[in-house]
CSV table of C-alpha atoms and ligand atoms in Angstrom, one decimal:
chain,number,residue,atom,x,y,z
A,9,UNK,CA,0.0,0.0,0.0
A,10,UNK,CA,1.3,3.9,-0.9
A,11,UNK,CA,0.0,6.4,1.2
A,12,UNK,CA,0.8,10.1,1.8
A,13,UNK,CA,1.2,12.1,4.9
A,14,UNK,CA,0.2,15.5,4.0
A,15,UNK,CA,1.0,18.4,6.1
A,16,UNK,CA,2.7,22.0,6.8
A,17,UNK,CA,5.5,20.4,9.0
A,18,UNK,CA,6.4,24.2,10.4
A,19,UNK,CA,8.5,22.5,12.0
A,20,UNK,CA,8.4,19.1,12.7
A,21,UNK,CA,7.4,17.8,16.2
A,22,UNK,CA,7.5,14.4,18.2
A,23,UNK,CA,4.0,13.9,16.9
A,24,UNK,CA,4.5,14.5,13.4
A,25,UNK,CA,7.7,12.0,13.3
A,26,UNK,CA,5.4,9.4,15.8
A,27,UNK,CA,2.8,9.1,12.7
A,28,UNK,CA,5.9,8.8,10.2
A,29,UNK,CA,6.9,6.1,12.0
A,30,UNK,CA,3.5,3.8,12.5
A,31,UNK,CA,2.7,4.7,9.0
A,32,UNK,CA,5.7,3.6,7.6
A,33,UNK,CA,5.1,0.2,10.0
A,34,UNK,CA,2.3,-1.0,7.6
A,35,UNK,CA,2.8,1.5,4.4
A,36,UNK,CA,4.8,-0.1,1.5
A,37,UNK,CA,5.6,3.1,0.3
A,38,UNK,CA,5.3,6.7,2.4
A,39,UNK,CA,5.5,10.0,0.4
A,40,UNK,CA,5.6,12.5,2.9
A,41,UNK,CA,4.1,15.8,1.1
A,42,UNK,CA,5.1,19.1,2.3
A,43,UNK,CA,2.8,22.2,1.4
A,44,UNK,CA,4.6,24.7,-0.2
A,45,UNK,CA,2.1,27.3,0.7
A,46,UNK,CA,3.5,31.0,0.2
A,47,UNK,CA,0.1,32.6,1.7
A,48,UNK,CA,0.3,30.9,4.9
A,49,UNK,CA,2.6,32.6,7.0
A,50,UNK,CA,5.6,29.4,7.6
A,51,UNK,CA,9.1,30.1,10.2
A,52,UNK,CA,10.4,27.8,7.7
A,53,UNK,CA,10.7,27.7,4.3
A,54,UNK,CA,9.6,24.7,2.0
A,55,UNK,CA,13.3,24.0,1.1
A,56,UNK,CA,14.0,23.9,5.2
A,57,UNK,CA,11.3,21.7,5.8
A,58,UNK,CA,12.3,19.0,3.7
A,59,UNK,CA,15.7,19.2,4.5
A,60,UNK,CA,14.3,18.6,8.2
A,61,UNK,CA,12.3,15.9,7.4
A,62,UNK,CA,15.1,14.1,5.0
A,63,UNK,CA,16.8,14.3,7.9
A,64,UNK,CA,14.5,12.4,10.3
A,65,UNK,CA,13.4,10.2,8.0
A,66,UNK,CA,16.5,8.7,6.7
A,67,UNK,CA,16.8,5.2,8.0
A,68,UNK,CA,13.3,4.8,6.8
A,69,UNK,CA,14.1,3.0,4.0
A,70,UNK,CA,10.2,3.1,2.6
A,71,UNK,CA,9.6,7.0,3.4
A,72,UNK,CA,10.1,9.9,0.6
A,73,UNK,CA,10.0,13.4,1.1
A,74,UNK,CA,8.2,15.8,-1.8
A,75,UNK,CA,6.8,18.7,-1.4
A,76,UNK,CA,3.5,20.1,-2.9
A,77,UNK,CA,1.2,23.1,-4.0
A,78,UNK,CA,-2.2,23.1,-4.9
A,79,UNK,CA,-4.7,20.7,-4.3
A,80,UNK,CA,-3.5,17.6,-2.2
A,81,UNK,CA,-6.0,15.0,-4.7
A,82,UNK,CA,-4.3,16.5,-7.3
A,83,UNK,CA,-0.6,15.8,-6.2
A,84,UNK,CA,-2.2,12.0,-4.9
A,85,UNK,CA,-3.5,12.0,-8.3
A,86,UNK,CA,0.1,12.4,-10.0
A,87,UNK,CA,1.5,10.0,-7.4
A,88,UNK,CA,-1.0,7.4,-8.3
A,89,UNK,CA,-2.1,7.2,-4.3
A,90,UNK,CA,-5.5,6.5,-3.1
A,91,UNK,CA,-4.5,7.1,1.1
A,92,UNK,CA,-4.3,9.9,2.8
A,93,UNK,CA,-3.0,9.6,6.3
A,94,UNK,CA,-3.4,12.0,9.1
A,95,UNK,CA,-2.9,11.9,12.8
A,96,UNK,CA,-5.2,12.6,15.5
A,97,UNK,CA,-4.8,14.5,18.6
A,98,UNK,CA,-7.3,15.3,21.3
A,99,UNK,CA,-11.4,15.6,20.2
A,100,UNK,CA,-10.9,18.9,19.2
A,101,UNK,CA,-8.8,18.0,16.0
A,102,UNK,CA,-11.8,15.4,14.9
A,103,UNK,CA,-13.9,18.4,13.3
A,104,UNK,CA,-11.5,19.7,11.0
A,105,UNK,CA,-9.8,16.6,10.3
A,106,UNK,CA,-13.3,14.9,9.1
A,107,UNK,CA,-14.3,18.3,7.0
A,108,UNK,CA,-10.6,17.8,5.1
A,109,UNK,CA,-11.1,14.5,4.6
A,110,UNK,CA,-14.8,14.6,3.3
A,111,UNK,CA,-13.7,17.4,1.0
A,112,UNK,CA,-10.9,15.7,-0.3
A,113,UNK,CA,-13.4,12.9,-1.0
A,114,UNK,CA,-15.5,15.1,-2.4
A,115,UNK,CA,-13.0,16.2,-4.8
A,116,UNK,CA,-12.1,13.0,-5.7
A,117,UNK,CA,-14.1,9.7,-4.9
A,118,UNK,CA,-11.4,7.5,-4.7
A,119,UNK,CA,-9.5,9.3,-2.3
A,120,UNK,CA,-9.6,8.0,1.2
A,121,UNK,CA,-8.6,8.9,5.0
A,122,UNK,CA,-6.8,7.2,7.5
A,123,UNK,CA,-6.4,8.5,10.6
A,124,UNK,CA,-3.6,7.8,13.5
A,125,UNK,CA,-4.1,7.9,16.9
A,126,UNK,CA,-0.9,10.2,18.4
A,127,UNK,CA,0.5,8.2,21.3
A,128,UNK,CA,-0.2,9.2,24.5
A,129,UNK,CA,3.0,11.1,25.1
A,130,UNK,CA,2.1,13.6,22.1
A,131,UNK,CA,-1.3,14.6,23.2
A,132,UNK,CA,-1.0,18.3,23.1
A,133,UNK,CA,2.1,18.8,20.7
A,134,UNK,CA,2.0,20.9,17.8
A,135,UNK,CA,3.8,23.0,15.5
A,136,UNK,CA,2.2,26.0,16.8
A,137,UNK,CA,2.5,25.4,20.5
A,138,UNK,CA,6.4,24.6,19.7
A,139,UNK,CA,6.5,28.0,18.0
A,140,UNK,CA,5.1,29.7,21.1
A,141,UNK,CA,6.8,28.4,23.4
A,142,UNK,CA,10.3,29.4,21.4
A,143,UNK,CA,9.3,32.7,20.7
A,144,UNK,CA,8.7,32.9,24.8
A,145,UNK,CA,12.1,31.7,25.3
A,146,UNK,CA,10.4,28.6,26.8
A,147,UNK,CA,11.5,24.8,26.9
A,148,UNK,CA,10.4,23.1,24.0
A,149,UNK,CA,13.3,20.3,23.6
A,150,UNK,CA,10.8,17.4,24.6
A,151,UNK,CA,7.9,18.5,21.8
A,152,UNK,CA,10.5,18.1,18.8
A,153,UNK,CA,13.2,15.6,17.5
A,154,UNK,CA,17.2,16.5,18.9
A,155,UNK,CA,18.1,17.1,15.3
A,156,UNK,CA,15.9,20.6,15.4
A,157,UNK,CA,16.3,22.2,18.8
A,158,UNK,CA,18.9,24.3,17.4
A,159,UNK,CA,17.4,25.0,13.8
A,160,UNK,CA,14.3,26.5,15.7
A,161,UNK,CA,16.6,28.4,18.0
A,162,UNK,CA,18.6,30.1,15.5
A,163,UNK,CA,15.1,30.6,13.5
A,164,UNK,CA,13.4,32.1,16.2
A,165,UNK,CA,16.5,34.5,16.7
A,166,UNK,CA,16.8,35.6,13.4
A,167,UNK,CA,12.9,37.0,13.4
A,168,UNK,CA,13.3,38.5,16.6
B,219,PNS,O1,-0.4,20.2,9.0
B,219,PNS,P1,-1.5,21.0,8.5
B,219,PNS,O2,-1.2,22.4,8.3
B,219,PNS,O3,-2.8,20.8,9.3
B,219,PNS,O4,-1.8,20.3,7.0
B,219,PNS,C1,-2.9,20.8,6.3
B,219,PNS,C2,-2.8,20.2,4.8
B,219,PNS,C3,-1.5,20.7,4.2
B,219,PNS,C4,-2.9,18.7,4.8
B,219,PNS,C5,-4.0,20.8,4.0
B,219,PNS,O5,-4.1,22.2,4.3
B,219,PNS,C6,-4.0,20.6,2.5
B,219,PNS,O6,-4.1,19.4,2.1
B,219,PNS,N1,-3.8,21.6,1.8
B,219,PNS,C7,-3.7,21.6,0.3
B,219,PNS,C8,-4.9,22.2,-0.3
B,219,PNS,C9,-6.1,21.3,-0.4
B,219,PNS,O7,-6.0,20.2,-1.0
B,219,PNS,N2,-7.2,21.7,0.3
B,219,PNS,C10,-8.5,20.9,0.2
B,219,PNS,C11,-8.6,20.1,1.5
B,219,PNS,S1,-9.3,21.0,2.8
């Protein structure tokens, strides 16, 4: 089975890299899509974010990284992949999660959803919580992976 992992990945956390990882346990092939979206406002550029997640994901022999704009059917469409796979937090991700995936259907029939449970541990991580807490000068090593404790550092710097 080839599915893809769509997301903005601004940056990376614990919880994105947790649904790599049990995705890639039953996926045949992964394509990890980055949305190269200049509108929404990103720390990190598209280029940076794969970089990043090249980085994390490279003992995983069955996991590529691309990025995309535009419609995500479209891109699956391209990539000849049916399965879209998203994690899930906390009840308060279901309603948006379940309008992107009905509207993705909608777009295209044979498009369908698969949603992760996050483990326990990465409840309430997110990119934007990490990006709050670094702009605060806060402690956010335990929400991302080693490799981009300094990356967000020097990011959050720069912007200041
Ligand atoms: O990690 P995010 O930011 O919640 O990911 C959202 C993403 C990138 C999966 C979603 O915004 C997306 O697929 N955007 C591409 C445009 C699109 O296809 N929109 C229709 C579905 S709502």
């Amino acid at each position: 089975m080839k599915a893809i992992y769509p997301g903005s990945f601004d940056p990376t956390t614990n919880g994105h890299l947790d649904v790599i990882k049990r995705a890639s346990n039953f996926c045949d092939e992964l394509i990890v899509a980055v949305l190269d979206n200049s509108s929404k406002n990103c720390l990190f550029t598209v280029s940076e974010r794969l970089e990043h997640l090249k980085l994390l994901t490279r003992d995983m022999s069955n996991v590529i990284v691309l990025s995309f704009s535009g419609l995500l059917v479209e891109f699956a469409k391209k990539e000849k992949v049916n399965i879209v796979i998203r994690g899930l937090r906390a009840l308060t991700d279901f309603e948006y999660e379940f309008q992107m995936a009905l509207t993705n259907r909608k777009l295209s029939s044979e498009i369908e959803t698969i949603f992760i449970p996050t483990s326990l541990e990465q409840l309430y991580v997110s990119s934007s919580v990490v990006k709050e807490i670094a702009k605060f000068g806060g402690d956010f090593s335990k929400l991302v992976p080693p490799q981009l404790e300094e990356e967000i550092h020097k990011k959050i710097k720069e912007i200041n």
